[in-house]
mmCIF file of C-alpha atoms in Angstrom:
data_model
loop_
_atom_site.group_PDB
_atom_site.id
_atom_site.type_symbol
_atom_site.label_atom_id
_atom_site.label_comp_id
_atom_site.label_asym_id
_atom_site.label_seq_id
_atom_site.Cartn_x
_atom_site.Cartn_y
_atom_site.Cartn_z
ATOM 1 C CA ASN N 1 117.559 102.460 90.753
ATOM 2 C CA SER N 2 117.555 99.160 89.004
ATOM 3 C CA LEU N 3 114.460 97.038 89.197
ATOM 4 C CA PHE N 4 116.637 94.198 90.416
ATOM 5 C CA GLU N 5 117.731 96.335 93.404
ATOM 6 C CA ILE N 6 114.102 97.119 94.186
ATOM 7 C CA GLN N 7 113.176 93.446 94.048
ATOM 8 C CA ASN N 8 116.050 92.684 96.433
ATOM 9 C CA THR N 9 114.765 95.408 98.753
ATOM 10 C CA LEU N 10 111.345 93.777 98.882
ATOM 11 C CA LYS N 11 112.925 90.414 99.643
ATOM 12 C CA LYS N 12 115.099 91.898 102.380
ATOM 13 C CA VAL N 13 112.064 93.321 104.187
ATOM 14 C CA SER N 14 110.078 90.108 103.849
ATOM 15 C CA GLU N 15 112.855 87.897 105.256
ATOM 16 C CA GLY N 16 112.778 89.103 108.826
ATOM 17 C CA PRO N 17 111.323 91.435 111.403
ATOM 18 C CA LYS N 18 114.391 93.704 111.507
ATOM 19 C CA VAL N 19 116.383 95.187 108.670
ATOM 20 C CA SER N 20 119.843 96.493 109.461
ATOM 21 C CA CYS N 21 120.999 99.945 108.436
ATOM 22 C CA ASP N 22 122.691 99.857 105.027
ATOM 23 C CA ASN N 23 125.017 102.668 106.058
ATOM 24 C CA CYS N 24 126.441 101.810 109.493
ATOM 25 C CA HIS N 25 125.330 98.155 109.750
ATOM 26 C CA LYS N 26 125.133 98.607 113.557
ATOM 27 C CA TYR N 27 121.471 99.398 114.183
ATOM 28 C CA SER N 28 118.062 98.430 112.896
ATOM 29 C CA ALA N 29 116.711 100.590 110.113
ATOM 30 C CA THR N 30 113.525 102.569 110.640
ATOM 31 C CA ARG N 31 113.378 104.354 107.279
ATOM 32 C CA TYR N 32 114.090 103.684 103.596
ATOM 33 C CA CYS N 33 115.315 106.287 101.087
ATOM 34 C CA LYS N 34 113.837 105.629 97.657
ATOM 35 C CA GLN N 35 116.546 107.581 95.802
ATOM 36 C CA CYS N 36 119.521 106.116 97.659
ATOM 37 C CA THR N 37 117.838 102.680 97.866
ATOM 38 C CA HIS N 38 119.181 102.370 101.415
ATOM 39 C CA PHE N 39 117.641 101.402 104.719
ATOM 40 C CA LEU N 40 118.639 103.886 107.426
ATOM 41 C CA CYS N 41 118.707 103.818 111.226
ATOM 42 C CA PRO N 42 117.644 107.004 113.073
ATOM 43 C CA GLU N 43 121.261 108.157 113.492
ATOM 44 C CA CYS N 44 122.137 107.729 109.807
ATOM 45 C CA LEU N 45 118.813 109.239 108.763
ATOM 46 C CA GLU N 46 119.699 112.360 110.718
ATOM 47 C CA ALA N 47 123.001 112.620 108.827
ATOM 48 C CA HIS N 48 121.222 111.906 105.520
ATOM 49 C CA ASN N 49 118.727 114.697 106.166
ATOM 50 C CA LYS N 50 121.484 117.244 106.863
ATOM 51 C CA TRP N 51 122.905 117.000 103.340
ATOM 52 C CA GLN N 52 121.426 119.621 101.011
ATOM 53 C CA ALA N 53 121.880 117.270 98.050
ATOM 54 C CA PHE N 54 119.466 114.806 99.688
ATOM 55 C CA SER N 55 116.797 117.374 100.606
ATOM 56 C CA THR N 56 114.459 116.248 97.823
ATOM 57 C CA HIS N 57 114.788 112.532 98.591
ATOM 58 C CA GLU N 58 111.649 110.643 99.510
ATOM 59 C CA VAL N 59 112.113 108.678 102.734
ATOM 60 C CA ILE N 60 109.466 106.207 103.903
ATOM 61 C CA ASN N 61 108.937 103.962 106.939
ATOM 62 C CA VAL N 62 110.509 100.503 106.725
ATOM 63 C CA GLN N 63 107.161 98.797 107.392
ATOM 64 C CA ASP N 64 105.683 100.638 104.384
ATOM 65 C CA VAL N 65 108.275 99.061 102.067
ATOM 66 C CA ALA N 66 106.781 95.597 102.574
ATOM 67 C CA VAL N 67 103.289 96.633 101.467
ATOM 68 C CA LEU N 68 104.272 98.619 98.390
ATOM 69 C CA ASN N 69 104.450 97.076 94.965
ATOM 70 C CA THR N 70 107.646 97.376 92.961
ATOM 71 C CA SER N 71 106.645 100.453 90.985
ATOM 72 C CA LYS N 72 105.826 102.396 94.175
ATOM 73 C CA LEU N 73 109.404 101.943 95.401
ATOM 74 C CA LEU N 74 110.669 103.959 92.474
ATOM 75 C CA PRO N 75 111.553 107.550 93.394
ATOM 76 C CA PHE N 76 108.573 109.903 93.229
ATOM 77 C CA ASN N 77 106.514 109.261 90.102
ATOM 78 C CA GLU N 78 109.083 107.624 87.859
ATOM 79 C CA ASP N 79 106.660 104.740 87.420
ATOM 80 C CA ARG N 80 104.376 106.911 85.253
ATOM 81 C CA ASN N 81 106.138 106.062 82.002
ATOM 82 C CA MET N 82 106.909 102.463 82.774
ATOM 83 C CA LYS N 83 105.225 100.467 80.081
ATOM 84 C CA CYS N 84 106.071 97.325 78.230
ATOM 85 C CA ASN N 85 107.679 98.039 74.866
ATOM 86 C CA ASP N 86 106.046 94.961 73.320
ATOM 87 C CA HIS N 87 102.457 95.507 74.504
ATOM 88 C CA ASN N 88 102.354 99.156 75.642
ATOM 89 C CA LYS N 89 100.801 98.083 78.956
ATOM 90 C CA SER N 90 101.858 98.878 82.516
ATOM 91 C CA PHE N 91 104.306 96.561 84.211
ATOM 92 C CA LYS N 92 102.509 94.328 86.711
ATOM 93 C CA VAL N 93 104.738 91.272 87.127
ATOM 94 C CA TYR N 94 108.402 90.717 87.941
ATOM 95 C CA CYS N 95 109.988 87.934 85.863
ATOM 96 C CA GLU N 96 112.409 86.246 88.259
ATOM 97 C CA THR N 97 114.018 84.316 85.411
ATOM 98 C CA CYS N 98 114.872 87.420 83.350
ATOM 99 C CA ARG N 99 115.129 89.775 86.330
ATOM 100 C CA GLN N 100 112.861 92.399 84.830
ATOM 101 C CA LEU N 101 109.379 93.840 85.099
ATOM 102 C CA ILE N 102 106.904 92.704 82.478
ATOM 103 C CA CYS N 103 103.228 93.241 81.721
ATOM 104 C CA ARG N 104 100.615 90.518 82.125
ATOM 105 C CA ASP N 105 100.545 89.851 78.381
ATOM 106 C CA CYS N 106 104.256 89.058 78.501
ATOM 107 C CA THR N 107 103.621 86.109 80.835
ATOM 108 C CA VAL N 108 102.070 84.193 77.947
ATOM 109 C CA SER N 109 104.493 85.411 75.300
ATOM 110 C CA LYS N 110 107.119 83.098 73.851
ATOM 111 C CA ARG N 111 109.946 84.999 75.549
ATOM 112 C CA HIS N 112 108.572 84.691 79.140
ATOM 113 C CA ARG N 113 106.316 81.649 79.009
ATOM 114 C CA ASN N 114 107.066 79.117 81.784
ATOM 115 C CA HIS N 115 109.304 81.539 83.691
ATOM 116 C CA ASP N 116 109.126 82.188 87.439
ATOM 117 C CA TYR N 117 107.205 85.344 88.466
ATOM 118 C CA SER N 118 106.542 87.386 91.555
#
């Protein structure tokens, strides 16, 4: 999962009350698969859950996506080792200009100063 995809996911949820299913595009999604990075309607979720290869995927409620921060949308605990290479601190900010996660110290660094953040 790219961090850019996760940021787009957060924007998609915040833009409207209903999110369409990323698989069939016919119905409103009720769940989100963190590994597939797809919103799923009940019908497509049922098909998703039948596949043995997807049995370990973490699926959450659509309304939970909006309240999670970026690192919590990563599959399972992949966020454990996510630290800034420059400052060895946890990522806390998304730099919209560079399209990447950065730590708070990066916001005042020469490379990210005066960029747009979320």
